[in-house]
PDB file of C-alpha atoms in Angstrom:
ATOM      1  CA  MET A  67      62.829 -36.114  20.224  1.00  0.00           C
ATOM      2  CA  ILE A  68      59.368 -34.626  20.309  1.00  0.00           C
ATOM      3  CA  ARG A  69      56.804 -35.910  17.918  1.00  0.00           C
ATOM      4  CA  LYS A  70      54.540 -33.938  15.631  1.00  0.00           C
ATOM      5  CA  LEU A  71      51.061 -32.941  16.760  1.00  0.00           C
ATOM      6  CA  GLU A  72      48.136 -32.258  14.434  1.00  0.00           C
ATOM      7  CA  THR A  73      44.907 -30.307  14.355  1.00  0.00           C
ATOM      8  CA  ASP A  74      42.412 -29.881  11.542  1.00  0.00           C
ATOM      9  CA  ARG A  75      44.437 -27.189   9.772  1.00  0.00           C
ATOM     10  CA  LEU A  76      47.806 -27.227  11.504  1.00  0.00           C
ATOM     11  CA  LEU A  77      50.877 -29.305  12.099  1.00  0.00           C
ATOM     12  CA  LEU A  78      52.838 -28.610  15.272  1.00  0.00           C
ATOM     13  CA  ARG A  79      56.363 -29.879  14.754  1.00  0.00           C
ATOM     14  CA  PRO A  80      59.774 -29.330  16.311  1.00  0.00           C
ATOM     15  CA  PHE A  81      61.584 -26.298  14.978  1.00  0.00           C
ATOM     16  CA  GLU A  82      64.405 -26.872  12.509  1.00  0.00           C
ATOM     17  CA  LEU A  83      67.390 -24.621  11.879  1.00  0.00           C
ATOM     18  CA  SER A  84      65.981 -24.033   8.405  1.00  0.00           C
ATOM     19  CA  ASP A  85      63.088 -22.157  10.122  1.00  0.00           C
ATOM     20  CA  ALA A  86      65.449 -19.476  11.462  1.00  0.00           C
ATOM     21  CA  ASN A  87      64.885 -16.901   8.717  1.00  0.00           C
ATOM     22  CA  LYS A  88      61.096 -17.167   9.000  1.00  0.00           C
ATOM     23  CA  VAL A  89      61.277 -16.990  12.817  1.00  0.00           C
ATOM     24  CA  ARG A  90      63.417 -13.848  12.571  1.00  0.00           C
ATOM     25  CA  LEU A  91      60.989 -12.321  10.058  1.00  0.00           C
ATOM     26  CA  LEU A  92      57.790 -13.148  11.968  1.00  0.00           C
ATOM     27  CA  ALA A  93      58.911 -12.808  15.596  1.00  0.00           C
ATOM     28  CA  GLY A  94      61.056  -9.812  14.742  1.00  0.00           C
ATOM     29  CA  ASP A  95      58.075  -7.789  13.542  1.00  0.00           C
ATOM     30  CA  LYS A  96      57.724  -4.862  15.939  1.00  0.00           C
ATOM     31  CA  ASP A  97      53.981  -5.480  16.412  1.00  0.00           C
ATOM     32  CA  VAL A  98      54.589  -9.139  17.333  1.00  0.00           C
ATOM     33  CA  ALA A  99      57.551  -8.383  19.601  1.00  0.00           C
ATOM     34  CA  SER A 100      55.690  -5.569  21.378  1.00  0.00           C
ATOM     35  CA  THR A 101      52.932  -7.921  22.531  1.00  0.00           C
ATOM     36  CA  THR A 102      55.169 -10.691  23.882  1.00  0.00           C
ATOM     37  CA  LEU A 103      56.973 -10.993  27.169  1.00  0.00           C
ATOM     38  CA  ALA A 104      60.435 -11.869  25.861  1.00  0.00           C
ATOM     39  CA  ILE A 105      60.890 -11.304  22.118  1.00  0.00           C
ATOM     40  CA  PRO A 106      63.372  -8.497  21.414  1.00  0.00           C
ATOM     41  CA  HIS A 107      63.159  -5.860  18.705  1.00  0.00           C
ATOM     42  CA  PRO A 108      65.084  -5.503  16.583  1.00  0.00           C
ATOM     43  CA  TYR A 109      65.611  -9.239  16.442  1.00  0.00           C
ATOM     44  CA  PRO A 110      69.379  -9.822  16.674  1.00  0.00           C
ATOM     45  CA  ASP A 111      71.311 -11.698  14.003  1.00  0.00           C
ATOM     46  CA  GLY A 112      71.879 -15.297  15.039  1.00  0.00           C
ATOM     47  CA  ALA A 113      69.232 -15.157  17.787  1.00  0.00           C
ATOM     48  CA  ALA A 114      66.743 -17.353  15.916  1.00  0.00           C
ATOM     49  CA  GLU A 115      69.334 -20.086  15.410  1.00  0.00           C
ATOM     50  CA  GLN A 116      70.348 -19.914  19.087  1.00  0.00           C
ATOM     51  CA  TRP A 117      66.728 -20.011  20.201  1.00  0.00           C
ATOM     52  CA  ILE A 118      65.961 -23.030  17.975  1.00  0.00           C
ATOM     53  CA  GLU A 119      69.001 -24.931  19.237  1.00  0.00           C
ATOM     54  CA  ALA A 120      68.084 -24.130  22.845  1.00  0.00           C
ATOM     55  CA  ALA A 121      64.484 -25.196  22.216  1.00  0.00           C
ATOM     56  CA  LEU A 122      65.565 -28.537  20.781  1.00  0.00           C
ATOM     57  CA  GLN A 123      67.853 -29.154  23.770  1.00  0.00           C
ATOM     58  CA  ALA A 124      65.107 -28.173  26.231  1.00  0.00           C
ATOM     59  CA  ALA A 125      62.754 -30.661  24.569  1.00  0.00           C
ATOM     60  CA  GLU A 126      65.374 -33.405  24.836  1.00  0.00           C
ATOM     61  CA  ASN A 127      65.623 -32.612  28.560  1.00  0.00           C
ATOM     62  CA  GLY A 128      61.831 -32.467  28.957  1.00  0.00           C
ATOM     63  CA  ASP A 129      61.983 -28.873  30.207  1.00  0.00           C
ATOM     64  CA  ARG A 130      60.162 -27.086  27.390  1.00  0.00           C
ATOM     65  CA  TYR A 131      58.510 -28.080  24.159  1.00  0.00           C
ATOM     66  CA  ALA A 132      58.490 -25.427  21.425  1.00  0.00           C
ATOM     67  CA  PHE A 133      56.499 -26.328  18.344  1.00  0.00           C
ATOM     68  CA  ALA A 134      56.574 -24.603  14.987  1.00  0.00           C
ATOM     69  CA  VAL A 135      52.955 -23.906  14.045  1.00  0.00           C
ATOM     70  CA  VAL A 136      52.711 -24.826  10.364  1.00  0.00           C
ATOM     71  CA  ARG A 137      49.689 -24.743   8.045  1.00  0.00           C
ATOM     72  CA  LYS A 138      49.036 -28.181   6.571  1.00  0.00           C
ATOM     73  CA  GLU A 139      47.795 -26.784   3.250  1.00  0.00           C
ATOM     74  CA  ASP A 140      51.084 -25.162   2.231  1.00  0.00           C
ATOM     75  CA  GLU A 141      53.584 -25.992   5.013  1.00  0.00           C
ATOM     76  CA  GLU A 142      53.839 -22.273   5.841  1.00  0.00           C
ATOM     77  CA  LEU A 143      55.311 -21.499   9.275  1.00  0.00           C
ATOM     78  CA  VAL A 144      52.864 -19.140  11.007  1.00  0.00           C
ATOM     79  CA  GLY A 145      54.115 -19.043  14.590  1.00  0.00           C
ATOM     80  CA  ASN A 146      55.240 -20.770  17.758  1.00  0.00           C
ATOM     81  CA  MET A 147      53.419 -22.670  20.489  1.00  0.00           C
ATOM     82  CA  SER A 148      55.482 -23.605  23.545  1.00  0.00           C
ATOM     83  CA  ILE A 149      54.909 -25.246  26.864  1.00  0.00           C
ATOM     84  CA  GLY A 150      57.493 -24.792  29.619  1.00  0.00           C
ATOM     85  CA  ILE A 151      57.459 -27.520  32.244  1.00  0.00           C
ATOM     86  CA  ALA A 152      57.899 -27.124  35.999  1.00  0.00           C
ATOM     87  CA  ARG A 153      58.163 -30.885  36.588  1.00  0.00           C
ATOM     88  CA  HIS A 154      58.575 -30.604  40.374  1.00  0.00           C
ATOM     89  CA  HIS A 155      55.153 -28.943  40.526  1.00  0.00           C
ATOM     90  CA  ASN A 156      53.624 -30.935  37.646  1.00  0.00           C
ATOM     91  CA  ARG A 157      52.563 -27.749  35.882  1.00  0.00           C
ATOM     92  CA  ALA A 158      53.473 -25.807  32.765  1.00  0.00           C
ATOM     93  CA  GLU A 159      53.261 -22.367  31.235  1.00  0.00           C
ATOM     94  CA  LEU A 160      51.781 -22.027  27.773  1.00  0.00           C
ATOM     95  CA  ALA A 161      53.408 -19.354  25.605  1.00  0.00           C
ATOM     96  CA  TYR A 162      52.895 -18.473  21.952  1.00  0.00           C
ATOM     97  CA  TRP A 163      53.178 -15.992  19.159  1.00  0.00           C
ATOM     98  CA  ILE A 164      51.669 -15.888  15.700  1.00  0.00           C
ATOM     99  CA  GLY A 165      53.171 -13.867  12.850  1.00  0.00           C
ATOM    100  CA  LYS A 166      51.245 -10.693  12.045  1.00  0.00           C
ATOM    101  CA  PRO A 167      50.200 -11.807   8.507  1.00  0.00           C
ATOM    102  CA  TYR A 168      48.357 -14.714  10.164  1.00  0.00           C
ATOM    103  CA  TRP A 169      46.563 -12.827  12.962  1.00  0.00           C
ATOM    104  CA  GLY A 170      42.798 -13.214  13.264  1.00  0.00           C
ATOM    105  CA  GLN A 171      42.578 -16.615  11.573  1.00  0.00           C
ATOM    106  CA  GLY A 172      42.181 -18.761  14.697  1.00  0.00           C
ATOM    107  CA  TYR A 173      45.593 -20.410  14.448  1.00  0.00           C
ATOM    108  CA  ALA A 174      46.635 -19.565  18.024  1.00  0.00           C
ATOM    109  CA  THR A 175      43.444 -20.975  19.522  1.00  0.00           C
ATOM    110  CA  GLU A 176      43.601 -24.122  17.398  1.00  0.00           C
ATOM    111  CA  ALA A 177      47.245 -24.771  18.274  1.00  0.00           C
ATOM    112  CA  ALA A 178      46.740 -23.885  21.965  1.00  0.00           C
ATOM    113  CA  ARG A 179      43.890 -26.401  22.274  1.00  0.00           C
ATOM    114  CA  ARG A 180      46.197 -29.087  20.947  1.00  0.00           C
ATOM    115  CA  MET A 181      48.934 -28.028  23.361  1.00  0.00           C
ATOM    116  CA  VAL A 182      46.554 -28.201  26.319  1.00  0.00           C
ATOM    117  CA  GLN A 183      45.622 -31.707  25.211  1.00  0.00           C
ATOM    118  CA  PHE A 184      49.319 -32.596  24.874  1.00  0.00           C
ATOM    119  CA  GLY A 185      50.010 -31.207  28.341  1.00  0.00           C
ATOM    120  CA  PHE A 186      47.204 -32.973  30.146  1.00  0.00           C
ATOM    121  CA  GLU A 187      47.034 -36.257  28.255  1.00  0.00           C
ATOM    122  CA  GLU A 188      50.618 -36.914  27.192  1.00  0.00           C
ATOM    123  CA  LEU A 189      52.692 -35.028  29.755  1.00  0.00           C
ATOM    124  CA  GLU A 190      50.144 -35.829  32.486  1.00  0.00           C
ATOM    125  CA  LEU A 191      50.318 -32.337  33.930  1.00  0.00           C
ATOM    126  CA  ASN A 192      48.016 -31.182  36.699  1.00  0.00           C
ATOM    127  CA  ARG A 193      47.960 -27.489  35.765  1.00  0.00           C
ATOM    128  CA  ILE A 194      48.615 -25.265  32.753  1.00  0.00           C
ATOM    129  CA  HIS A 195      48.736 -21.469  32.952  1.00  0.00           C
ATOM    130  CA  ALA A 196      49.541 -18.549  30.680  1.00  0.00           C
ATOM    131  CA  ALA A 197      50.156 -14.815  30.938  1.00  0.00           C
ATOM    132  CA  ALA A 198      49.701 -11.879  28.591  1.00  0.00           C
ATOM    133  CA  MET A 199      50.104  -8.143  28.702  1.00  0.00           C
ATOM    134  CA  THR A 200      46.790  -6.468  29.421  1.00  0.00           C
ATOM    135  CA  LYS A 201      47.254  -4.472  26.204  1.00  0.00           C
ATOM    136  CA  ASN A 202      47.045  -7.744  24.243  1.00  0.00           C
ATOM    137  CA  PRO A 203      43.425  -8.923  24.589  1.00  0.00           C
ATOM    138  CA  ALA A 204      43.765 -11.207  21.537  1.00  0.00           C
ATOM    139  CA  SER A 205      46.245 -13.295  23.525  1.00  0.00           C
ATOM    140  CA  TYR A 206      44.095 -13.744  26.583  1.00  0.00           C
ATOM    141  CA  LYS A 207      41.088 -14.429  24.356  1.00  0.00           C
ATOM    142  CA  VAL A 208      43.029 -17.520  23.219  1.00  0.00           C
ATOM    143  CA  MET A 209      43.413 -18.525  26.876  1.00  0.00           C
ATOM    144  CA  ILE A 210      39.686 -18.144  27.479  1.00  0.00           C
ATOM    145  CA  ASN A 211      38.850 -20.073  24.290  1.00  0.00           C
ATOM    146  CA  VAL A 212      40.871 -23.095  25.433  1.00  0.00           C
ATOM    147  CA  GLY A 213      39.082 -23.180  28.793  1.00  0.00           C
ATOM    148  CA  MET A 214      41.431 -21.251  31.048  1.00  0.00           C
ATOM    149  CA  LYS A 215      39.969 -19.121  33.811  1.00  0.00           C
ATOM    150  CA  TYR A 216      41.035 -15.627  34.839  1.00  0.00           C
ATOM    151  CA  GLU A 217      43.333 -15.772  37.871  1.00  0.00           C
ATOM    152  CA  GLY A 218      44.403 -12.180  38.307  1.00  0.00           C
ATOM    153  CA  THR A 219      46.180  -9.105  37.047  1.00  0.00           C
ATOM    154  CA  PHE A 220      49.673  -8.220  38.219  1.00  0.00           C
ATOM    155  CA  PRO A 221      50.188  -4.452  37.849  1.00  0.00           C
ATOM    156  CA  GLN A 222      53.534  -3.328  36.406  1.00  0.00           C
ATOM    157  CA  HIS A 223      54.788  -6.920  36.587  1.00  0.00           C
ATOM    158  CA  ILE A 224      57.353  -6.719  33.778  1.00  0.00           C
ATOM    159  CA  MET A 225      59.327  -4.052  32.005  1.00  0.00           C
ATOM    160  CA  LYS A 226      59.162  -4.114  28.217  1.00  0.00           C
ATOM    161  CA  TRP A 227      61.157  -1.561  26.274  1.00  0.00           C
ATOM    162  CA  GLY A 228      61.525   0.744  29.251  1.00  0.00           C
ATOM    163  CA  GLN A 229      57.819   0.676  30.171  1.00  0.00           C
ATOM    164  CA  TYR A 230      56.172  -1.241  32.978  1.00  0.00           C
ATOM    165  CA  GLU A 231      53.444  -3.546  31.725  1.00  0.00           C
ATOM    166  CA  ASP A 232      50.542  -5.153  33.567  1.00  0.00           C
ATOM    167  CA  LEU A 233      50.127  -8.892  33.095  1.00  0.00           C
ATOM    168  CA  VAL A 234      46.922 -10.875  33.174  1.00  0.00           C
ATOM    169  CA  PHE A 235      47.105 -14.532  34.218  1.00  0.00           C
ATOM    170  CA  TYR A 236      44.828 -17.402  33.222  1.00  0.00           C
ATOM    171  CA  GLY A 237      45.043 -21.070  34.114  1.00  0.00           C
ATOM    172  CA  MET A 238      43.337 -24.409  34.309  1.00  0.00           C
ATOM    173  CA  MET A 239      43.751 -27.749  36.023  1.00  0.00           C
ATOM    174  CA  ARG A 240      43.172 -31.176  34.632  1.00  0.00           C
ATOM    175  CA  THR A 241      40.031 -31.368  36.773  1.00  0.00           C
ATOM    176  CA  ASP A 242      38.677 -28.255  34.997  1.00  0.00           C
ATOM    177  CA  LEU A 243      38.215 -30.217  31.788  1.00  0.00           C
ATOM    178  CA  PRO A 244      34.599 -31.251  31.350  1.00  0.00           C
ATOM    179  CA  LYS A 245      34.166 -35.007  31.153  1.00  0.00           C
ATOM    180  CA  GLN A 246      32.412 -34.701  27.803  1.00  0.00           C
ATOM    181  CA  MET A 247      35.077 -32.404  26.320  1.00  0.00           C
ATOM    182  CA  THR A 248      36.858 -33.919  23.393  1.00  0.00           C
ATOM    183  CA  PHE A 249      39.708 -32.205  21.660  1.00  0.00           C
ATOM    184  CA  PHE A 250      39.622 -31.743  17.942  1.00  0.00           C
ATOM    185  CA  ILE A 251      42.483 -33.471  16.215  1.00  0.00           C
TER     186      ILE A 251
END
């Protein structure tokens, strides 16, 4: 069982089946789905429940940790912050989405910083990376804000809704963290 993580304004906790309706509502928004690599639109019935169950099992296996990003002030679910582990290589991929009503409030950056800390300090990873569509600069701004460095652009790397999309990749290694850097908790 994964434990809860905290930041100043947020609680990152395991998803619960009771979150399914909110996940479907937020992730199923066309604007959210269009900027992610894997979220479908329209969001199929039952998909949120299946995804939550799979996420809980993956966490039990240590393969992926998906956290519900929840505001402390009102316990409102605002998004997802996940880290998928490639244990053999001691690295992980950071992935996230924030519901459209909560865009522009710094929640993704705040939660991503905590996930980077979790990855390096608790999972003892060597490397964390992330990818975003080039048409989603808000996403790679989060990557930059947590200390990741640009690693390259892969032209027409994925197909989303019948269109090829370019992906931009960012990453960091444990050694990239400045000695004086302290994470806000």
